[in-house]
Short mmCIF file of C-alpha atoms and ligand atoms in Angstrom, two decimals:
data_model
loop_
_atom_site.label_atom_id
_atom_site.label_comp_id
_atom_site.label_asym_id
_atom_site.label_seq_id
_atom_site.Cartn_x
_atom_site.Cartn_y
_atom_site.Cartn_z
CA MET A 27 -36.80 37.29 147.64
CA ALA A 28 -37.34 34.75 144.84
CA THR A 29 -34.51 32.51 143.69
CA HIS A 30 -32.87 34.88 141.29
CA CYS A 31 -31.49 33.21 138.19
CA TYR A 32 -29.74 35.23 135.55
CA ILE A 33 -27.43 35.05 132.57
CA LYS A 34 -24.11 36.64 133.36
CA LYS A 35 -22.26 35.96 130.12
CA LEU A 36 -23.76 35.39 126.72
CA LYS A 37 -21.85 34.52 123.55
CA LEU A 38 -23.30 34.05 120.09
CA HIS A 39 -21.28 32.48 117.30
CA ASN A 40 -22.67 32.47 113.74
CA PHE A 41 -26.16 32.79 115.19
CA ARG A 42 -28.45 34.67 112.74
CA ASN A 43 -26.71 37.97 111.84
CA HIS A 44 -24.22 37.75 114.74
CA SER A 45 -20.88 36.24 113.64
CA ASN A 46 -19.31 36.78 117.03
CA PHE A 47 -21.10 38.64 119.77
CA GLU A 48 -20.61 38.59 123.50
CA LEU A 49 -21.84 40.47 126.52
CA ASP A 50 -21.58 40.45 130.28
CA SER A 51 -24.77 41.49 132.06
CA ASN A 52 -22.99 42.17 135.36
CA CYS A 53 -25.93 40.22 136.87
CA ASN A 54 -28.32 43.06 135.91
CA SER A 55 -31.37 43.30 133.72
CA VAL A 56 -30.34 44.26 130.20
CA VAL A 57 -31.59 46.87 127.75
CA ILE A 58 -30.47 46.25 124.16
CA THR A 59 -30.86 49.22 121.85
CA GLY A 60 -29.96 49.91 118.25
CA LYS A 61 -31.47 50.69 114.89
CA ASN A 62 -33.90 48.45 113.02
CA GLY A 63 -32.37 45.25 111.69
CA ILE A 64 -29.20 45.44 113.82
CA GLY A 65 -29.87 42.12 115.63
CA LYS A 66 -31.66 42.93 118.92
CA THR A 67 -34.44 40.35 118.56
CA ASN A 68 -31.92 37.74 117.42
CA ILE A 69 -30.18 38.01 120.80
CA LEU A 70 -33.47 37.40 122.63
CA GLU A 71 -34.16 34.46 120.33
CA ALA A 72 -30.81 32.92 121.32
CA ILE A 73 -31.79 33.24 125.01
CA SER A 74 -35.23 31.74 124.34
CA LEU A 75 -33.51 28.52 123.22
CA LEU A 76 -32.98 27.80 126.92
CA ALA A 77 -36.73 27.22 127.22
CA LYS A 78 -37.77 25.80 123.89
CA SER A 79 -35.85 23.88 121.29
CA ASN A 80 -37.17 25.99 118.40
CA GLY A 81 -37.11 29.21 120.40
CA MET A 82 -39.54 32.10 120.47
CA LYS A 83 -39.77 32.28 116.68
CA LYS A 84 -40.46 28.55 116.32
CA ALA A 85 -37.55 28.33 113.86
CA LYS A 86 -35.48 25.39 112.65
CA ALA A 87 -31.82 25.11 113.61
CA SER A 88 -30.91 25.69 109.94
CA GLU A 89 -32.79 29.02 109.88
CA MET A 90 -30.70 30.24 112.82
CA GLN A 91 -27.48 29.56 110.91
CA ASN A 92 -25.66 32.72 109.84
CA ARG A 93 -26.19 32.80 106.09
CA PHE A 94 -22.64 34.01 105.44
CA SER A 95 -20.81 31.28 107.32
CA SER A 96 -20.64 27.54 106.85
CA GLU A 97 -19.41 27.01 110.41
CA ASP A 98 -22.26 25.81 112.65
CA TRP A 99 -23.81 28.27 115.09
CA ALA A 100 -23.33 28.00 118.84
CA VAL A 101 -24.64 29.91 121.85
CA TYR A 102 -22.92 29.93 125.22
CA TYR A 103 -24.61 30.98 128.46
CA GLY A 104 -22.85 31.63 131.76
CA PHE A 105 -25.95 30.98 133.84
CA PHE A 106 -26.60 31.43 137.55
CA ASN A 107 -29.41 29.04 138.54
CA GLY A 108 -30.15 30.60 141.93
CA THR A 109 -27.57 28.48 143.74
CA ASP A 110 -24.66 27.72 141.39
CA PHE A 111 -23.22 28.78 138.08
CA ASN A 112 -23.80 26.54 135.06
CA SER A 113 -21.91 26.72 131.85
CA ILE A 114 -24.49 25.95 129.14
CA GLY A 115 -23.85 25.48 125.44
CA ILE A 116 -26.40 24.96 122.67
CA ALA A 117 -25.05 24.39 119.18
CA LYS A 118 -26.24 23.31 115.77
CA ASN A 119 -25.08 19.82 114.98
CA PHE A 120 -26.28 18.23 111.69
CA ASN A 121 -29.59 20.15 111.79
CA LYS A 122 -30.16 19.00 115.36
CA LYS A 123 -29.03 20.64 118.58
CA LEU A 124 -26.18 19.64 120.76
CA ILE A 125 -26.73 20.63 124.40
CA GLN A 126 -23.98 20.74 126.97
CA VAL A 127 -24.24 21.61 130.64
CA ASP A 128 -21.00 22.00 132.58
CA GLY A 129 -19.11 20.16 129.83
CA LYS A 130 -21.47 17.16 129.78
CA THR A 131 -23.52 16.42 126.67
CA GLN A 132 -27.23 16.13 127.49
CA SER A 133 -29.45 13.53 125.85
CA SER A 134 -32.51 15.76 125.84
CA TYR A 135 -33.84 19.23 126.53
CA SER A 136 -35.35 18.22 129.87
CA SER A 137 -32.13 18.96 131.76
CA LEU A 138 -32.36 22.57 130.55
CA TYR A 139 -36.00 22.84 131.67
CA ARG A 140 -34.90 21.88 135.16
CA ILE A 141 -32.27 24.63 135.23
CA SER A 142 -33.94 27.55 133.51
CA ASN A 143 -37.33 29.01 132.82
CA VAL A 144 -37.86 31.76 130.27
CA VAL A 145 -40.98 33.84 129.55
CA TRP A 146 -41.29 36.19 126.59
CA LEU A 147 -43.48 38.75 124.95
CA ILE A 148 -42.76 39.44 121.30
CA PRO A 149 -44.63 41.65 118.80
CA GLN A 150 -46.08 38.56 117.05
CA MET A 151 -48.08 37.97 120.26
CA ASP A 152 -49.70 41.44 120.24
CA TYR A 153 -53.04 40.19 118.96
CA ILE A 154 -53.11 36.85 120.72
CA LEU A 155 -55.92 37.91 123.07
CA LEU A 156 -57.99 39.29 120.21
CA ASN A 157 -57.85 36.13 118.13
CA SER A 158 -60.15 33.11 118.23
CA PRO A 159 -61.32 31.53 121.53
CA SER A 160 -58.95 28.61 120.90
CA ASP A 161 -55.96 30.98 120.54
CA ARG A 162 -56.90 32.67 123.82
CA LEU A 163 -57.12 29.29 125.46
CA LYS A 164 -53.68 28.40 124.08
CA PHE A 165 -52.33 31.56 125.70
CA LEU A 166 -53.86 30.51 129.03
CA ASP A 167 -52.33 27.04 128.57
CA ARG A 168 -48.88 28.59 128.12
CA ILE A 169 -49.28 30.58 131.32
CA ALA A 170 -50.62 27.53 133.19
CA SER A 171 -47.64 25.44 132.12
CA LEU A 172 -45.38 28.02 133.77
CA PHE A 173 -46.90 27.25 137.14
CA GLU A 174 -47.87 23.62 137.01
CA GLU A 175 -45.10 21.25 135.93
CA ASN A 176 -47.68 18.57 135.27
CA TYR A 177 -49.84 20.75 133.05
CA THR A 178 -48.13 20.13 129.72
CA TYR A 179 -48.02 16.38 130.38
CA CYS A 180 -51.78 16.23 131.15
CA TYR A 181 -52.58 18.43 128.20
CA MET A 182 -50.55 16.32 125.74
CA ARG A 183 -52.14 13.07 127.03
CA TYR A 184 -55.59 14.63 126.73
CA ARG A 185 -54.95 15.95 123.22
CA LYS A 186 -53.50 12.69 121.94
CA ALA A 187 -56.49 10.68 123.24
CA LYS A 188 -58.92 13.26 121.85
CA HIS A 189 -57.26 13.07 118.44
CA GLU A 190 -57.35 9.25 118.40
CA ARG A 191 -61.00 9.17 119.51
CA SER A 192 -61.97 11.61 116.73
CA LYS A 193 -60.15 9.43 114.20
CA LEU A 194 -61.98 6.28 115.36
CA LEU A 195 -65.35 8.05 115.24
CA ARG A 196 -64.60 9.54 111.82
CA GLU A 197 -63.64 6.15 110.43
CA ASN A 198 -66.64 4.53 112.14
CA ILE A 199 -64.44 2.11 114.12
CA LEU A 200 -66.80 1.65 117.07
CA ASP A 201 -64.61 -0.60 119.18
CA GLU A 202 -66.10 -0.20 122.69
CA ASN A 203 -62.93 -1.11 124.64
CA TRP A 204 -60.72 1.13 122.56
CA LEU A 205 -63.11 4.11 122.68
CA SER A 206 -63.78 3.86 126.40
CA SER A 207 -60.07 3.56 127.18
CA LEU A 208 -59.41 6.77 125.17
CA GLU A 209 -62.38 8.52 126.80
CA ASN A 210 -61.07 7.50 130.19
CA ILE A 211 -57.68 9.12 129.43
CA MET A 212 -59.48 12.26 128.19
CA ALA A 213 -61.74 12.42 131.26
CA VAL A 214 -59.02 11.90 133.88
CA ASN A 215 -56.74 14.50 132.28
CA ALA A 216 -59.55 16.98 131.57
CA VAL A 217 -60.50 17.05 135.25
CA ASN A 218 -56.85 17.79 136.12
CA ILE A 219 -56.54 20.41 133.39
CA LEU A 220 -59.62 22.26 134.65
CA ASP A 221 -58.37 22.10 138.21
CA MET A 222 -54.97 23.55 137.21
CA ARG A 223 -56.47 26.23 134.93
CA LEU A 224 -58.70 27.44 137.75
CA SER A 225 -55.96 27.49 140.37
CA VAL A 226 -53.54 29.35 138.05
CA LEU A 227 -56.23 31.91 137.19
CA LYS A 228 -56.88 32.49 140.89
CA ILE A 229 -53.19 33.03 141.66
CA LEU A 230 -52.83 35.33 138.66
CA GLN A 231 -55.89 37.46 139.44
CA ASP A 232 -54.76 37.80 143.04
CA THR A 233 -51.33 38.98 141.87
CA ILE A 234 -52.86 41.44 139.40
CA ASP A 235 -55.21 42.87 142.05
CA ASN A 236 -52.77 43.04 144.93
CA HIS A 237 -49.22 43.25 143.60
CA SER A 238 -49.24 45.54 140.55
CA THR A 239 -47.68 48.97 140.80
CA LYS A 240 -50.17 51.76 141.34
CA PHE A 241 -50.54 53.11 137.82
CA PHE A 242 -50.27 49.90 135.84
CA PRO A 243 -53.57 49.01 134.13
CA LYS A 244 -55.25 45.93 135.51
CA VAL A 245 -57.12 43.13 133.78
CA SER A 246 -59.98 40.93 134.93
CA LEU A 247 -59.55 37.35 133.81
CA LYS A 248 -62.87 35.71 132.99
CA PHE A 249 -63.26 32.01 132.54
CA SER A 250 -66.11 29.58 132.04
CA SER A 251 -66.23 25.85 131.44
CA GLN A 252 -68.81 23.20 130.65
CA LEU A 253 -67.31 21.21 133.52
CA THR A 254 -67.28 22.18 137.18
CA LEU A 255 -64.78 21.24 139.85
CA ASN A 256 -67.44 18.96 141.38
CA ASP A 257 -67.67 16.86 138.23
CA THR A 258 -65.82 13.57 138.48
CA ALA A 259 -63.83 11.89 135.72
CA GLU A 260 -66.55 9.17 135.62
CA TYR A 261 -69.23 11.78 134.94
CA PHE A 262 -67.14 13.37 132.23
CA GLN A 263 -66.43 9.99 130.66
CA SER A 264 -70.15 9.19 130.59
CA ARG A 265 -70.82 12.49 128.77
CA LEU A 266 -68.17 11.63 126.18
CA LYS A 267 -69.77 8.24 125.59
CA GLU A 268 -73.24 9.79 125.34
CA ASN A 269 -71.98 12.28 122.71
CA ARG A 270 -70.20 9.84 120.40
CA ALA A 271 -72.81 10.00 117.60
CA LYS A 272 -72.99 13.80 117.75
CA ASP A 273 -69.18 14.17 117.85
CA SER A 274 -68.84 11.81 114.92
CA LEU A 275 -71.17 14.00 112.85
CA THR A 276 -69.70 17.38 113.83
CA GLY A 277 -66.04 16.31 114.02
CA ARG A 278 -65.84 18.21 117.33
CA VAL A 279 -65.97 17.21 120.98
CA THR A 280 -69.30 18.54 122.24
CA PHE A 281 -68.57 18.42 125.97
CA CYS A 282 -64.98 19.05 126.83
CA VAL A 283 -62.29 21.32 128.29
CA ASN A 284 -61.30 22.49 124.81
CA ASN A 285 -64.60 24.41 124.84
CA ASP A 286 -63.52 26.40 127.92
CA ARG A 287 -63.81 30.16 127.44
CA PHE A 288 -61.04 32.52 128.50
CA GLN A 289 -61.56 36.26 128.15
CA VAL A 290 -59.66 39.32 129.25
CA PHE A 291 -61.37 42.52 130.36
CA CYS A 292 -60.00 45.96 131.19
CA GLN A 293 -60.79 46.11 134.92
CA LYS A 294 -61.26 49.87 135.24
CA ARG A 295 -63.73 50.20 132.38
CA ASP A 296 -65.15 46.67 132.53
CA ILE A 297 -64.94 46.22 128.77
CA PRO A 298 -63.39 43.31 126.82
CA ILE A 299 -59.86 43.83 125.59
CA ASN A 300 -60.94 43.99 121.94
CA LEU A 301 -62.80 47.25 122.64
CA CYS A 302 -59.63 48.90 124.03
CA SER A 303 -57.13 50.96 122.02
CA THR A 304 -53.96 49.39 120.61
CA GLY A 305 -51.78 50.84 123.40
CA GLU A 306 -54.25 49.76 126.08
CA GLN A 307 -54.34 46.25 124.63
CA LYS A 308 -50.56 46.07 124.76
CA LEU A 309 -50.55 47.18 128.41
CA LEU A 310 -53.21 44.64 129.37
CA LEU A 311 -51.27 41.85 127.69
CA LEU A 312 -48.14 43.02 129.50
CA SER A 313 -50.11 43.08 132.75
CA ILE A 314 -50.84 39.35 132.37
CA ILE A 315 -47.27 38.41 131.40
CA LEU A 316 -45.64 40.51 134.13
CA SER A 317 -48.12 39.30 136.74
CA SER A 318 -47.52 35.66 135.84
CA VAL A 319 -43.79 36.19 136.32
CA LYS A 320 -44.46 37.98 139.58
CA ALA A 321 -46.90 35.28 140.74
CA ARG A 322 -44.28 32.64 140.03
CA CYS A 323 -41.81 34.55 142.20
CA ILE A 324 -44.34 35.00 145.02
CA HIS A 325 -45.94 31.55 145.04
CA TYR A 326 -43.10 29.35 143.85
CA ASN A 327 -40.11 31.39 144.96
CA LYS A 328 -38.55 30.99 141.53
CA ALA A 329 -37.95 33.85 139.14
CA PRO A 330 -37.85 33.08 135.41
CA LEU A 331 -35.90 35.12 132.85
CA LEU A 332 -38.15 37.61 131.11
CA LEU A 333 -37.66 38.62 127.46
CA LEU A 334 -39.56 41.70 126.26
CA ASP A 335 -39.05 42.46 122.59
CA ASP A 336 -39.90 45.91 121.31
CA ILE A 337 -42.46 46.53 124.05
CA MET A 338 -42.40 50.34 124.04
CA SER A 339 -44.08 50.66 120.65
CA HIS A 340 -47.70 51.88 120.93
CA LEU A 341 -47.07 53.30 124.43
CA ASP A 342 -47.09 57.00 125.29
CA LYS A 343 -44.45 58.68 127.49
CA HIS A 344 -46.45 58.22 130.69
CA TYR A 345 -47.02 54.51 130.17
CA ARG A 346 -43.42 53.86 129.07
CA LYS A 347 -42.35 55.13 132.48
CA VAL A 348 -45.06 53.13 134.27
CA LEU A 349 -43.93 50.02 132.39
CA VAL A 350 -40.26 50.41 133.37
CA GLU A 351 -41.32 50.85 137.02
CA GLU A 352 -43.42 47.69 136.79
CA ILE A 353 -40.54 45.73 135.23
CA LEU A 354 -38.19 46.86 137.97
CA SER A 355 -40.67 45.86 140.66
CA ILE A 356 -40.49 42.20 139.57
CA LYS A 357 -36.83 41.69 140.45
CA CYS A 358 -36.13 39.01 137.86
CA GLN A 359 -33.57 39.40 135.11
CA THR A 360 -35.38 41.10 132.25
CA TRP A 361 -34.03 41.56 128.73
CA VAL A 362 -35.66 44.46 126.91
CA THR A 363 -35.08 45.61 123.33
CA ASP A 364 -35.88 49.07 122.08
CA VAL A 365 -34.88 51.39 119.28
CA ASP A 366 -34.67 54.32 121.68
CA ARG A 367 -32.41 54.34 124.73
CA ASN A 368 -34.01 57.58 125.96
CA ASN A 369 -36.94 55.56 127.32
CA PHE A 370 -34.58 54.34 130.05
CA ASP A 371 -32.68 57.55 130.77
CA SER A 372 -34.05 57.87 134.31
CA TYR A 373 -32.99 54.30 135.15
CA ILE A 374 -29.30 54.31 134.21
CA ASP A 375 -28.27 52.42 137.36
CA SER A 376 -30.99 49.78 137.13
CA PHE A 377 -29.98 48.13 133.85
CA LYS A 378 -26.96 47.07 131.88
CA PHE A 379 -27.14 48.90 128.54
CA ILE A 380 -25.96 47.34 125.29
CA GLU A 381 -25.91 49.57 122.22
CA LEU A 382 -25.55 47.50 119.03
N1 ATP B 28 -29.87 33.28 109.38
C1 ATP B 28 -29.53 34.56 109.24
N2 ATP B 28 -28.30 34.92 108.79
C2 ATP B 28 -27.96 36.21 108.66
N3 ATP B 28 -28.78 37.23 108.95
C3 ATP B 28 -30.01 36.95 109.41
C4 ATP B 28 -30.45 35.59 109.59
N4 ATP B 28 -31.72 35.61 110.06
C5 ATP B 28 -32.06 36.90 110.17
N5 ATP B 28 -31.05 37.71 109.79
C6 ATP B 28 -31.01 39.18 109.76
O1 ATP B 28 -30.75 39.66 111.05
C7 ATP B 28 -31.07 41.04 111.06
C8 ATP B 28 -31.43 41.49 112.43
O2 ATP B 28 -32.70 40.98 112.79
P1 ATP B 28 -33.41 41.35 114.17
O3 ATP B 28 -34.81 40.90 114.01
O4 ATP B 28 -32.65 40.81 115.29
O5 ATP B 28 -33.31 42.94 114.15
P2 ATP B 28 -33.77 43.98 115.25
O6 ATP B 28 -32.59 44.73 115.72
O7 ATP B 28 -34.59 43.31 116.26
O8 ATP B 28 -34.66 44.98 114.38
P3 ATP B 28 -36.04 45.73 114.72
O9 ATP B 28 -35.71 46.96 115.51
O10 ATP B 28 -36.56 46.08 113.36
O11 ATP B 28 -36.94 44.79 115.43
C9 ATP B 28 -32.15 41.21 109.99
O12 ATP B 28 -31.70 42.11 109.01
C10 ATP B 28 -32.34 39.82 109.43
O13 ATP B 28 -32.57 39.82 108.05
MG1 MG B 29 -36.61 43.32 116.68
#
């Protein structure tokens, strides 16, 4: 059984449309229901602040402030981290955020990253796998960063060096030492990025193939790269050097991990996701998200919190049931929002229900 973290108590004060809201999950997964505009998504957004300073909507602290109150917003989480309880507070403080863990003010967000991990699927992500190749790659990067702590660090180092190299080439500053030092940073990190992308994809595909519930649609994850695992950082660096003139003209990096291709196929029909129906696309996206959470539990023995906003839309009765079964099979605390409580009628004992 994976280390099971969960939120037991949640309190929102002047956060979005909630002046004062509190709930006790009784350590269960939670289904939040209520009519449109009542504040379901806002509750998930407050939870997502545990993972990302600007939350799942990428909003500023000022946007989260209840428009009808001048008193700063605050969110309190009674959080079980798998071993102990933590009392976590995040509050708006002069357009920044004040973070407290067990009464101690934290200097940065990194202490929260060590305690909690949150994964979400929100309607804004519905088309993420249908968008441009770079958006699909960004989605893969998000998943990879869930598994490999080092991933984001490597990726940021790579991106920063790539950006600086492009600037030098654009401005025709052909300083050999400077360029080769940036290309070295790009090459070393690119080799690591490829290695981590491939290992995460392998873990994920294995989980999809062998650990999904029987009726849940499966995806095939397809990936190709200009680099191979046999290529060394030196080789990659030499290709970057060789391509300087070309890259300077095109403004792109000709040979690089940002040209990697990530595609998602419906396994049963062997067709790309963009040729599937809207409901099928939603299920395939869910299959990846749920499998990555499951894979994290299986391979890393650590369950994240899972936030699923408005996921029943586009699904028929059969697949709504299949989806609930799949969620329950993961055994991590899941927060689901829906306008219709009837979708969960057969699972009364498996969730804590909150009707707003
Ligand atoms: N800063 C704010 N202050 C006050 N109200 C806000 C603020 N930000 C958003 N709201 C309002 O909060 C309400 C609830 O939004 P939310 O997205 O949580 O609804 P919901 O229950 O998820 O609805 P739906 O079922 O349509 O998805 C909206 O009417 C929105 O306008
Ligand atoms: Mg909503």
